[in-house]
Structure formats: structure tokens, C-alpha cells
């Protein structure tokens, strides 16, 4: 990224509070209530001792924030990052609370992790860090199926979430039959949901499609419905970006550029997603990739970010779209695939330029739904759909027999898989969330004339009844 003098903005927590205060002004709720709502319920900071493989000892700093205890358990990410601090954890816990409320999912918001660079530690050392983190939270009553249920965030894998589960079960498994529900994002063999590793990306893709299909959105930003034929540039290429890009390609979008922290790649005619992603997974960089595509290295990465495109997907880390680069963006739509993708003042500038911003609060529904269903599965001790799968099949066979069609010649009469159930719920939650947000937006911005017209129409409807 650019090395020129950079303008500083407020940190993530202050920015989230600014967004919150702006929205709060439209609610009519008293200021002192809003100030109470946005504050965290509990902020835990503690130290983790680690004995390295070479015998040396190291002390790491760790955090866990519970934002809201009104709906239990709390739910939020577990991150391993050298940039993590308590204020960032507070900001992400507040964002999570708001998301859960928007999606009507009964969790409070939480967030936490360990301040470390996971690339500098061996697999054995990472396991020690994650297990000790879980132990410290358990000793303080900060984790549990009915207290706080972590999920994977930056640099955290399904294997690490299985370590969380195993550590907690070792401590409390003989007393708590629901101990496996202590975290989500686990491998299917450990109680996770089969085929749902891409649910976050699917939620982003389906959410963008839903916004593009709204007449009010299309008219305001001069776009056509659907992703088909639209060019896109991706900022970041981790788990979220990979799955979002994969679903974008499947729905007809043409990816022309990808920017990571160490390299970037661009082709105006469109990238071969399968080939490019395979190379990046194997080498963790685009350097050395052939096939005639232009590869950019560290001092020229922003050149790809500033290329013209229909959609710019921010799937890197918080604040990558900011006041230092927002004026150079040449896109029609910014998609916030991760929390805090765009800074407060950058979003104000995008609004003034007429560039649409599709917010993370709605697009991150995918992981929220998947996490909720995994937790329900672990609490219920039964696979999703198992109780009705056989009945669904037999009832469909009976219907086919009544219409004179042989059941054995029919396809898709089996009951839905866990993935099918979660995907269906994801689409439904997205529709309901976007509908509710659109209605709130219209009510908040309606003019006096609009208000009078709406009240007269409602009055006429009541008279007809």
C-alpha cells in the first residue's frame, strides 16, 4: 500500500460509536439510553504464559469482551492477530450485537482473542495458546454454551475451534451435557455443519444480489439487477474473500482484480478464478503466476485497487477503505464483506460521490445463521433435519403415487441436508432483514408530505375494513 504521509482517523471503537450515534438520532430513543446500550457489559484483559518449542517463555496479552447480556449466550469471533487490542474487541462485539438484532438471532455480541502473529508460531505453540486462552476464560466464567460461544475470526481455523471444544469438554464435560456447544465453526466430525464453510461468502453474495434487485437501489445508483456481467475487484483473499469470489463467479460476475497484503493481480478481460485461487492457495502470493496476467508487487498494490470496476469487495481487515484512498476509487458499489470495512469519514465521502455502500451489518448474515444452527445442533444433540427427513421422503413418495408417477423414477425426494437447511434459512433471514432495514430507512427519511400521504392511506385502509 502507499507509503506517503497518511491522515489519521479515529480508532475503530470511536468510529463504530459515530455510526451508532448517527443511527440513534433517527430512532427517537433518549440519548442516555443510547449511551448505555452502546457500552460494553464486560471487558476482560489478561495474560497468557507460553513456553515456546525452544524452551523460552513468552507472555501474551489476551482479551474477551461481552457487549450485551440481554440475550444469552453471547456470540462473537476469536482472533489471533498482532494488531488486536481491547478497544478493537469492544468495537467488534458491539457490531456483533447489532447484527444479531438485525437478523433476529437470539445472541448477544462478544469478541476477543490473543495479541500475537500466528505466522511466527508452530502448530504446537498455537495449540498451547488456544487451549490456554480457553482455560483462562473458563476459570473466569467467560465461556460456555449458555455464557459465550466463540467462533473463528482472523487466522483461526476449524482445528483451533476443535481445540476450544476439547479443552472445555475436558474441564466440564462430566457436568454439562451441552459442552460441545461451547463454540461454533468446528469441523463436521466435531459437531460442525457439513458443507457450511462457505456460508459467510454465500451470505455476502446473496445479500448483494438482493440489494441489486431492489428498484429503489437500482434507480438511485443506476445499476441493473443481478451480478451477471458486472466486473469486480477484491481487496483481500482470505476465507471470506475466497468464498465470496467463488459465488460471484458462479452467478456470472467477472473478477478482474485481487489485492492482498503482499501482491495483486489484474486482467481487464477477467481472471480465471479456479487457476488464480489454486495458485494463491499453494504459494500464498500471486508472484510468479503466469498465464499472461499482470502481477503487481508490494509498492504498486494500490494500482489494482484504483482500477475501474462495477463492484469493489472489501474482504480484508478493518479500515482498508479510508480517507487516504477513497477519492481514488473508481467503482459504483462498495461491498463490505467484513466488519468495519469502511471508515466513518470514508463512508461519508462515498455517499457524497454517489457510490453505493452495501453494509457489513446485513451482508454478514451468513456466518450468523450458520453459527446459530450449529449451536442448536449441539444443544439438541441431533443432526439438523434428522427427525423429519424420513417422513418427508415417505410423504413425497405418497404424493407421487397419487399422481401416478413411480417414486423410484423421481429425483430430489430425500429430505434436505444440513447444508440445504442452513442455506434456506440464510436466504429467508436475508430477505426479512433487508425488508426491515428498507422500511426503517424509508420511514426515517420520509418528508412531511410523504408522512401525510402514508397516514391518509393507512386511514383509508382502516375505513375499508
Short mmCIF file of C-alpha atoms in Angstrom, two decimals:
data_model
loop_
_atom_site.label_atom_id
_atom_site.label_comp_id
_atom_site.label_asym_id
_atom_site.label_seq_id
_atom_site.Cartn_x
_atom_site.Cartn_y
_atom_site.Cartn_z
CA UNK A 1 0.00 0.00 0.00
CA UNK A 2 1.03 3.64 -0.36
CA UNK A 3 3.83 4.87 1.90
CA UNK A 4 3.05 8.62 1.60
CA UNK A 5 2.01 10.68 4.62
CA UNK A 6 -1.27 9.30 5.88
CA UNK A 7 -4.13 11.18 7.51
CA UNK A 8 -5.17 9.65 10.82
CA UNK A 9 -8.76 8.78 11.68
CA UNK A 10 -10.41 7.80 14.96
CA UNK A 11 -9.84 4.19 16.03
CA UNK A 12 -12.41 1.50 15.23
CA UNK A 13 -14.33 1.84 18.51
CA UNK A 14 -14.77 5.60 18.11
CA UNK A 15 -15.89 5.11 14.52
CA UNK A 16 -18.47 2.48 15.48
CA UNK A 17 -19.78 4.89 18.13
CA UNK A 18 -20.08 7.62 15.47
CA UNK A 19 -22.10 5.29 13.22
CA UNK A 20 -24.20 4.26 16.22
CA UNK A 21 -24.89 7.87 17.25
CA UNK A 22 -25.94 8.80 13.70
CA UNK A 23 -28.40 5.91 13.57
CA UNK A 24 -29.58 6.61 17.11
CA UNK A 25 -30.72 10.11 16.13
CA UNK A 26 -33.31 8.54 13.81
CA UNK A 27 -34.83 6.29 16.48
CA UNK A 28 -36.34 8.83 18.85
CA UNK A 29 -34.77 6.96 21.80
CA UNK A 30 -33.41 9.16 24.60
CA UNK A 31 -29.69 9.90 24.41
CA UNK A 32 -28.85 8.47 27.84
CA UNK A 33 -30.46 5.14 26.89
CA UNK A 34 -28.46 5.00 23.66
CA UNK A 35 -25.24 5.81 25.52
CA UNK A 36 -25.93 2.90 27.86
CA UNK A 37 -26.76 0.50 25.00
CA UNK A 38 -23.52 1.13 23.12
CA UNK A 39 -21.26 0.47 26.12
CA UNK A 40 -19.79 -3.00 26.75
CA UNK A 41 -21.12 -5.01 29.69
CA UNK A 42 -17.73 -6.58 30.49
CA UNK A 43 -14.17 -6.17 29.19
CA UNK A 44 -11.63 -8.80 30.24
CA UNK A 45 -7.87 -8.34 29.69
CA UNK A 46 -5.45 -11.00 30.89
CA UNK A 47 -2.01 -12.52 30.30
CA UNK A 48 -1.19 -15.89 28.73
CA UNK A 49 2.09 -17.64 29.56
CA UNK A 50 3.60 -19.63 26.68
CA UNK A 51 6.58 -21.94 26.66
CA UNK A 52 7.99 -21.94 23.13
CA UNK A 53 9.31 -25.07 21.43
CA UNK A 54 12.87 -23.90 22.12
CA UNK A 55 12.17 -23.71 25.87
CA UNK A 56 11.90 -19.93 26.11
CA UNK A 57 8.93 -18.32 27.90
CA UNK A 58 6.74 -15.59 26.46
CA UNK A 59 3.82 -13.59 27.90
CA UNK A 60 0.96 -12.77 25.53
CA UNK A 61 -1.94 -10.38 26.08
CA UNK A 62 -5.49 -11.67 25.56
CA UNK A 63 -8.99 -10.17 25.59
CA UNK A 64 -12.66 -11.09 25.74
CA UNK A 65 -15.49 -8.57 25.58
CA UNK A 66 -19.18 -9.18 26.33
CA UNK A 67 -21.14 -6.31 24.86
CA UNK A 68 -24.72 -7.32 25.60
CA UNK A 69 -26.07 -9.73 28.21
CA UNK A 70 -29.74 -9.06 27.47
CA UNK A 71 -29.85 -12.07 25.17
CA UNK A 72 -27.74 -15.04 26.14
CA UNK A 73 -25.41 -16.61 25.26
CA UNK A 74 -23.04 -14.02 23.84
CA UNK A 75 -21.60 -14.84 20.43
CA UNK A 76 -18.58 -13.49 18.61
CA UNK A 77 -15.23 -14.02 16.99
CA UNK A 78 -11.96 -15.43 18.27
CA UNK A 79 -8.98 -13.73 16.60
CA UNK A 80 -5.22 -14.23 16.60
CA UNK A 81 -3.60 -11.01 15.44
CA UNK A 82 -0.68 -8.76 16.35
CA UNK A 83 -2.98 -5.75 15.77
CA UNK A 84 -5.68 -6.85 18.22
CA UNK A 85 -6.37 -4.73 21.31
CA UNK A 86 -9.16 -4.28 23.84
CA UNK A 87 -10.77 -1.33 22.02
CA UNK A 88 -10.91 -3.24 18.72
CA UNK A 89 -12.52 -6.17 20.55
CA UNK A 90 -15.08 -3.78 22.09
CA UNK A 91 -15.93 -2.35 18.67
CA UNK A 92 -16.40 -5.76 17.06
CA UNK A 93 -18.50 -7.00 20.00
CA UNK A 94 -20.86 -4.01 19.56
CA UNK A 95 -21.10 -4.63 15.81
CA UNK A 96 -21.94 -8.29 16.52
CA UNK A 97 -24.74 -7.32 18.93
CA UNK A 98 -26.29 -5.07 16.30
CA UNK A 99 -26.01 -7.75 13.59
CA UNK A 100 -27.68 -10.36 15.77
CA UNK A 101 -30.51 -7.95 16.49
CA UNK A 102 -30.96 -7.15 12.79
CA UNK A 103 -31.08 -10.86 11.91
CA UNK A 104 -33.42 -11.65 14.82
CA UNK A 105 -30.96 -14.25 16.14
CA UNK A 106 -31.10 -14.58 19.95
CA UNK A 107 -27.43 -13.95 20.80
CA UNK A 108 -25.66 -11.04 22.45
CA UNK A 109 -22.43 -9.74 20.96
CA UNK A 110 -18.93 -10.66 22.09
CA UNK A 111 -15.40 -10.69 20.70
CA UNK A 112 -11.86 -11.45 21.76
CA UNK A 113 -8.63 -13.22 21.06
CA UNK A 114 -4.90 -13.15 21.61
CA UNK A 115 -2.49 -10.40 20.56
CA UNK A 116 0.07 -12.37 18.53
CA UNK A 117 1.21 -13.01 14.97
CA UNK A 118 0.23 -16.67 14.34
CA UNK A 119 2.71 -16.92 11.46
CA UNK A 120 5.57 -16.75 13.99
CA UNK A 121 4.40 -19.78 15.99
CA UNK A 122 4.50 -23.51 15.32
CA UNK A 123 1.34 -25.64 15.25
CA UNK A 124 2.22 -26.99 18.69
CA UNK A 125 2.63 -23.46 20.08
CA UNK A 126 -0.66 -22.29 18.54
CA UNK A 127 -2.45 -25.22 20.18
CA UNK A 128 -0.98 -24.21 23.54
CA UNK A 129 -2.16 -20.61 23.02
CA UNK A 130 -5.73 -21.56 22.07
CA UNK A 131 -6.13 -24.15 24.83
CA UNK A 132 -4.71 -21.80 27.50
CA UNK A 133 -6.99 -19.00 26.26
CA UNK A 134 -9.99 -21.31 26.66
CA UNK A 135 -8.84 -22.40 30.13
CA UNK A 136 -8.40 -18.80 31.33
CA UNK A 137 -11.88 -17.83 30.08
CA UNK A 138 -13.42 -20.91 31.71
CA UNK A 139 -11.80 -20.13 35.07
CA UNK A 140 -13.30 -16.64 34.96
CA UNK A 141 -16.77 -17.79 33.86
CA UNK A 142 -16.39 -16.05 30.49
CA UNK A 143 -17.12 -19.02 28.21
CA UNK A 144 -19.77 -21.74 27.98
CA UNK A 145 -22.75 -22.91 25.88
CA UNK A 146 -25.07 -20.57 27.85
CA UNK A 147 -22.50 -17.80 28.51
CA UNK A 148 -20.31 -17.02 25.50
CA UNK A 149 -19.87 -19.10 22.34
CA UNK A 150 -16.77 -18.09 20.29
CA UNK A 151 -16.44 -18.63 16.55
CA UNK A 152 -13.45 -18.41 14.20
CA UNK A 153 -12.27 -15.00 13.05
CA UNK A 154 -8.97 -13.81 11.57
CA UNK A 155 -6.22 -16.51 11.47
CA UNK A 156 -8.37 -19.04 13.37
CA UNK A 157 -9.13 -22.42 11.78
CA UNK A 158 -11.69 -25.19 12.32
CA UNK A 159 -8.96 -27.22 14.03
CA UNK A 160 -8.44 -24.42 16.56
CA UNK A 161 -12.16 -24.31 17.34
CA UNK A 162 -11.99 -28.07 17.96
CA UNK A 163 -9.21 -27.37 20.49
CA UNK A 164 -11.55 -24.92 22.24
CA UNK A 165 -14.28 -27.55 22.36
CA UNK A 166 -11.93 -30.30 23.57
CA UNK A 167 -10.45 -28.13 26.33
CA UNK A 168 -13.88 -27.09 27.60
CA UNK A 169 -15.23 -30.65 27.45
CA UNK A 170 -12.21 -31.89 29.40
CA UNK A 171 -13.00 -29.37 32.14
CA UNK A 172 -16.80 -29.57 32.26
CA UNK A 173 -17.95 -32.44 30.03
CA UNK A 174 -18.86 -34.64 33.01
CA UNK A 175 -21.12 -31.90 34.41
CA UNK A 176 -22.53 -30.26 31.27
CA UNK A 177 -24.13 -32.46 28.63
CA UNK A 178 -24.15 -29.50 26.23
CA UNK A 179 -20.39 -28.84 26.48
CA UNK A 180 -19.87 -29.40 22.72
CA UNK A 181 -21.92 -26.23 22.09
CA UNK A 182 -19.19 -24.08 23.68
CA UNK A 183 -18.06 -22.84 20.25
CA UNK A 184 -19.01 -22.94 16.56
CA UNK A 185 -17.05 -23.17 13.34
CA UNK A 186 -15.88 -26.68 14.18
CA UNK A 187 -15.18 -29.47 11.71
CA UNK A 188 -18.23 -31.68 10.95
CA UNK A 189 -16.61 -34.58 12.81
CA UNK A 190 -16.51 -32.36 15.91
CA UNK A 191 -20.13 -31.21 15.75
CA UNK A 192 -19.90 -28.65 12.97
CA UNK A 193 -22.22 -28.45 9.96
CA UNK A 194 -21.26 -30.26 6.77
CA UNK A 195 -20.71 -28.04 3.75
CA UNK A 196 -21.16 -24.70 5.53
CA UNK A 197 -17.57 -23.45 5.43
CA UNK A 198 -18.60 -21.00 2.70
CA UNK A 199 -21.75 -19.68 4.38
CA UNK A 200 -20.21 -16.25 5.07
CA UNK A 201 -19.31 -15.82 1.40
CA UNK A 202 -22.69 -17.09 0.27
CA UNK A 203 -24.39 -14.58 2.58
CA UNK A 204 -22.36 -11.73 1.06
CA UNK A 205 -23.17 -12.83 -2.49
CA UNK A 206 -26.90 -13.37 -1.88
CA UNK A 207 -27.09 -10.08 0.01
CA UNK A 208 -25.55 -8.14 -2.88
CA UNK A 209 -27.96 -9.81 -5.30
CA UNK A 210 -30.89 -8.88 -3.06
CA UNK A 211 -29.83 -5.21 -2.95
CA UNK A 212 -29.31 -5.10 -6.71
CA UNK A 213 -32.86 -6.42 -7.18
CA UNK A 214 -34.39 -3.53 -5.17
CA UNK A 215 -35.93 -0.96 -7.58
CA UNK A 216 -35.06 1.92 -5.25
CA UNK A 217 -31.40 0.83 -5.14
CA UNK A 218 -31.17 0.32 -8.91
CA UNK A 219 -32.77 3.69 -9.65
CA UNK A 220 -30.61 5.64 -7.21
CA UNK A 221 -27.28 4.14 -8.25
CA UNK A 222 -28.10 3.43 -11.91
CA UNK A 223 -27.45 -0.32 -11.77
CA UNK A 224 -29.13 -3.33 -13.32
CA UNK A 225 -30.44 -6.29 -11.26
CA UNK A 226 -28.16 -9.28 -10.74
CA UNK A 227 -24.40 -9.84 -10.66
CA UNK A 228 -24.18 -11.29 -14.16
CA UNK A 229 -21.84 -9.27 -16.38
CA UNK A 230 -20.63 -6.97 -13.60
CA UNK A 231 -16.90 -6.56 -13.06
CA UNK A 232 -15.49 -6.86 -9.53
CA UNK A 233 -12.23 -6.21 -7.69
CA UNK A 234 -11.48 -7.97 -4.39
CA UNK A 235 -9.48 -6.40 -1.58
CA UNK A 236 -8.21 -9.37 0.43
CA UNK A 237 -8.18 -13.08 -0.43
CA UNK A 238 -8.70 -14.96 2.82
CA UNK A 239 -11.57 -17.32 3.64
CA UNK A 240 -14.31 -14.70 3.32
CA UNK A 241 -12.95 -13.26 0.07
CA UNK A 242 -12.35 -16.70 -1.48
CA UNK A 243 -15.89 -17.96 -0.91
CA UNK A 244 -17.48 -14.63 -1.85
CA UNK A 245 -15.48 -14.58 -5.08
CA UNK A 246 -16.40 -18.19 -5.81
CA UNK A 247 -20.13 -17.43 -5.51
CA UNK A 248 -19.72 -14.20 -7.50
CA UNK A 249 -18.20 -16.18 -10.38
CA UNK A 250 -20.97 -18.79 -10.19
CA UNK A 251 -23.58 -16.05 -10.55
CA UNK A 252 -21.88 -14.51 -13.60
CA UNK A 253 -19.69 -11.72 -12.18
CA UNK A 254 -16.30 -11.23 -13.82
CA UNK A 255 -13.43 -10.80 -11.36
CA UNK A 256 -10.82 -8.51 -12.89
CA UNK A 257 -8.55 -7.87 -9.90
CA UNK A 258 -7.49 -9.21 -6.49
CA UNK A 259 -5.35 -7.28 -3.97
CA UNK A 260 -3.65 -8.86 -0.95
CA UNK A 261 -1.13 -7.50 1.57
CA UNK A 262 1.87 -8.70 -0.46
CA UNK A 263 0.79 -8.96 -4.10
CA UNK A 264 -2.00 -8.17 -6.54
CA UNK A 265 -3.21 -9.43 -9.90
CA UNK A 266 -5.28 -7.77 -12.62
CA UNK A 267 -6.71 -8.58 -16.02
CA UNK A 268 -9.29 -6.33 -17.68
CA UNK A 269 -10.63 -9.32 -19.62
CA UNK A 270 -11.29 -11.28 -16.42
CA UNK A 271 -9.28 -13.67 -14.26
CA UNK A 272 -9.54 -17.46 -14.37
CA UNK A 273 -10.75 -17.79 -10.79
CA UNK A 274 -10.02 -21.51 -10.39
CA UNK A 275 -6.48 -21.18 -11.71
CA UNK A 276 -5.67 -17.99 -9.79
CA UNK A 277 -7.11 -19.22 -6.48
CA UNK A 278 -5.35 -22.58 -6.76
CA UNK A 279 -2.01 -20.82 -7.32
CA UNK A 280 -2.58 -18.45 -4.38
CA UNK A 281 -3.57 -21.29 -2.01
CA UNK A 282 -0.37 -23.17 -2.92
CA UNK A 283 2.03 -20.19 -2.80
CA UNK A 284 0.29 -17.58 -0.55
CA UNK A 285 1.13 -14.96 -3.22
CA UNK A 286 0.42 -14.11 -6.85
CA UNK A 287 4.13 -13.54 -7.55
CA UNK A 288 5.28 -15.88 -10.25
CA UNK A 289 1.82 -16.54 -11.64
CA UNK A 290 1.95 -16.81 -15.43
CA UNK A 291 -0.89 -17.07 -17.91
CA UNK A 292 -0.28 -13.53 -19.16
CA UNK A 293 -1.95 -11.76 -16.21
CA UNK A 294 -0.32 -8.65 -14.80
CA UNK A 295 1.01 -9.20 -11.28
CA UNK A 296 1.78 -6.23 -9.02
CA UNK A 297 4.15 -6.31 -6.07
CA UNK A 298 4.26 -4.50 -2.74
CA UNK A 299 4.90 -0.90 -3.81
CA UNK A 300 2.22 -0.91 -6.55
CA UNK A 301 -0.66 -2.84 -4.96
CA UNK A 302 -2.99 0.18 -4.88
CA UNK A 303 -2.91 0.41 -8.67
CA UNK A 304 -5.29 -2.57 -8.82
CA UNK A 305 -7.50 -1.11 -6.06
CA UNK A 306 -7.98 2.03 -8.17
CA UNK A 307 -8.88 0.21 -11.39
CA UNK A 308 -12.42 0.88 -12.73
CA UNK A 309 -15.00 -1.76 -11.80
CA UNK A 310 -18.70 -2.15 -11.03
CA UNK A 311 -18.17 -3.66 -7.57
CA UNK A 312 -15.31 -3.35 -5.08
CA UNK A 313 -15.47 -6.06 -2.40
CA UNK A 314 -13.64 -5.13 0.82
CA UNK A 315 -12.84 -8.51 2.42
CA UNK A 316 -9.50 -7.73 4.05
CA UNK A 317 -9.32 -6.20 7.55
CA UNK A 318 -11.00 -3.21 9.18
CA UNK A 319 -10.47 0.27 7.76
CA UNK A 320 -8.80 -0.61 4.46
CA UNK A 321 -11.11 1.83 2.67
CA UNK A 322 -10.33 5.14 4.35
CA UNK A 323 -9.90 8.88 3.76
CA UNK A 324 -6.43 8.28 2.29
CA UNK A 325 -7.64 6.21 -0.66
CA UNK A 326 -11.38 6.75 -1.03
CA UNK A 327 -11.04 9.63 -3.54
CA UNK A 328 -9.12 7.37 -5.95
CA UNK A 329 -11.69 4.55 -6.07
CA UNK A 330 -13.38 4.08 -9.44
CA UNK A 331 -16.26 1.80 -8.56
CA UNK A 332 -20.05 2.09 -8.49
CA UNK A 333 -20.62 -0.12 -5.44
CA UNK A 334 -18.55 -0.90 -2.34
CA UNK A 335 -19.40 -4.23 -0.71
CA UNK A 336 -18.44 -4.55 2.97
CA UNK A 337 -17.78 -8.27 3.28
CA UNK A 338 -16.13 -7.93 6.72
CA UNK A 339 -16.79 -5.87 9.87
CA UNK A 340 -15.65 -2.25 9.80
CA UNK A 341 -14.59 -2.46 6.16
CA UNK A 342 -15.00 1.26 5.53
CA UNK A 343 -14.09 4.04 7.96
CA UNK A 344 -16.69 6.52 9.12
CA UNK A 345 -15.35 9.51 7.18
CA UNK A 346 -14.61 7.43 4.09
CA UNK A 347 -18.25 6.32 4.01
CA UNK A 348 -19.37 9.97 4.22
CA UNK A 349 -17.14 10.71 1.22
CA UNK A 350 -18.52 7.73 -0.71
CA UNK A 351 -22.06 8.95 0.00
CA UNK A 352 -21.20 12.41 -1.33
CA UNK A 353 -19.71 10.86 -4.51
CA UNK A 354 -22.85 8.81 -5.13
CA UNK A 355 -21.08 5.45 -4.63
CA UNK A 356 -23.30 2.82 -3.01
CA UNK A 357 -22.09 1.09 0.16
CA UNK A 358 -23.74 -2.25 0.96
CA UNK A 359 -23.12 -2.63 4.71
CA UNK A 360 -21.47 -5.42 6.65
CA UNK A 361 -24.31 -5.41 9.19
CA UNK A 362 -26.52 -7.11 6.62
CA UNK A 363 -24.02 -8.97 4.43
CA UNK A 364 -22.53 -10.93 7.34
CA UNK A 365 -25.81 -12.77 7.91
CA UNK A 366 -24.28 -15.99 6.50
CA UNK A 367 -21.97 -16.73 9.41
CA UNK A 368 -24.60 -15.65 11.95
CA UNK A 369 -27.16 -18.13 10.60
CA UNK A 370 -24.62 -20.95 10.24
CA UNK A 371 -23.31 -20.38 13.79
CA UNK A 372 -26.83 -20.31 15.22
CA UNK A 373 -27.78 -23.60 13.59
CA UNK A 374 -24.54 -25.28 14.69
CA UNK A 375 -25.22 -24.18 18.27
CA UNK A 376 -28.80 -25.51 18.02
CA UNK A 377 -27.49 -28.81 16.65
CA UNK A 378 -25.06 -29.19 19.56
CA UNK A 379 -27.68 -28.22 22.15
CA UNK A 380 -30.27 -30.55 20.60
CA UNK A 381 -27.84 -33.47 20.17
CA UNK A 382 -29.34 -34.32 16.78
CA UNK A 383 -28.40 -33.54 13.19
CA UNK A 384 -30.46 -30.83 11.52
CA UNK A 385 -33.46 -32.31 9.70
CA UNK A 386 -32.92 -35.84 11.01
CA UNK A 387 -36.27 -36.00 12.84
CA UNK A 388 -38.31 -35.26 9.70
CA UNK A 389 -36.08 -36.47 6.84
CA UNK A 390 -37.63 -39.94 6.61
CA UNK A 391 -41.17 -38.55 6.95
CA UNK A 392 -40.52 -36.03 4.16
CA UNK A 393 -39.34 -38.77 1.83
CA UNK A 394 -42.31 -41.06 2.53
CA UNK A 395 -44.85 -38.23 2.20
CA UNK A 396 -43.36 -37.20 -1.18
CA UNK A 397 -43.47 -40.81 -2.34
CA UNK A 398 -47.17 -40.97 -1.35
CA UNK A 399 -47.92 -37.79 -3.31
CA UNK A 400 -46.11 -39.14 -6.37
CA UNK A 401 -48.10 -42.37 -6.16
CA UNK A 402 -51.36 -40.40 -6.05
CA UNK A 403 -50.48 -38.54 -9.26
CA UNK A 404 -49.44 -41.77 -10.95
CA UNK A 405 -45.69 -41.28 -11.02
CA UNK A 406 -43.34 -44.03 -9.86
CA UNK A 407 -41.37 -42.75 -6.79
CA UNK A 408 -38.25 -44.64 -7.84
CA UNK A 409 -38.07 -42.54 -11.04
CA UNK A 410 -38.32 -39.24 -9.18
CA UNK A 411 -35.31 -37.20 -8.07
CA UNK A 412 -34.78 -34.97 -5.05
CA UNK A 413 -37.36 -36.64 -2.84
CA UNK A 414 -34.92 -37.04 0.03
CA UNK A 415 -35.28 -34.60 2.90
CA UNK A 416 -32.91 -31.64 2.97
CA UNK A 417 -29.31 -31.99 4.17
CA UNK A 418 -27.87 -29.81 6.92
CA UNK A 419 -26.37 -27.55 4.27
CA UNK A 420 -29.75 -27.27 2.48
CA UNK A 421 -31.49 -26.30 5.72
CA UNK A 422 -28.91 -23.63 6.61
CA UNK A 423 -28.87 -22.22 3.05
CA UNK A 424 -32.68 -21.93 3.03
CA UNK A 425 -32.62 -20.19 6.42
CA UNK A 426 -29.88 -17.85 5.22
CA UNK A 427 -31.93 -16.69 2.22
CA UNK A 428 -35.03 -16.21 4.38
CA UNK A 429 -33.16 -14.22 7.05
CA UNK A 430 -31.55 -12.04 4.37
CA UNK A 431 -34.92 -11.23 2.80
CA UNK A 432 -36.52 -10.37 6.13
CA UNK A 433 -33.53 -8.28 7.25
CA UNK A 434 -33.32 -6.27 4.03
CA UNK A 435 -37.09 -5.74 4.06
CA UNK A 436 -36.99 -4.46 7.65
CA UNK A 437 -33.98 -2.20 7.03
CA UNK A 438 -35.52 -0.78 3.83
CA UNK A 439 -38.75 0.01 5.67
CA UNK A 440 -36.88 1.69 8.53
CA UNK A 441 -34.81 3.72 6.05
CA UNK A 442 -37.91 4.95 4.23
CA UNK A 443 -39.65 5.87 7.50
CA UNK A 444 -36.59 7.71 8.79
CA UNK A 445 -36.14 9.76 5.62
CA UNK A 446 -39.71 10.39 4.55
CA UNK A 447 -40.67 14.04 4.07
CA UNK A 448 -43.61 15.76 5.78
CA UNK A 449 -45.59 15.30 2.56
CA UNK A 450 -44.72 11.57 2.46
CA UNK A 451 -45.81 11.21 6.07
CA UNK A 452 -49.19 12.85 5.45
CA UNK A 453 -49.80 10.65 2.37
CA UNK A 454 -48.89 7.49 4.26
CA UNK A 455 -51.16 8.33 7.20
CA UNK A 456 -54.07 9.10 4.83
CA UNK A 457 -53.60 5.78 3.04
CA UNK A 458 -53.50 3.90 6.34
CA UNK A 459 -56.67 5.71 7.43
CA UNK A 460 -58.48 4.72 4.19
CA UNK A 461 -57.44 1.07 4.67
CA UNK A 462 -58.88 1.06 8.18
CA UNK A 463 -62.23 2.51 6.92
CA UNK A 464 -62.50 -0.22 4.25
CA UNK A 465 -62.04 -2.90 6.91
#
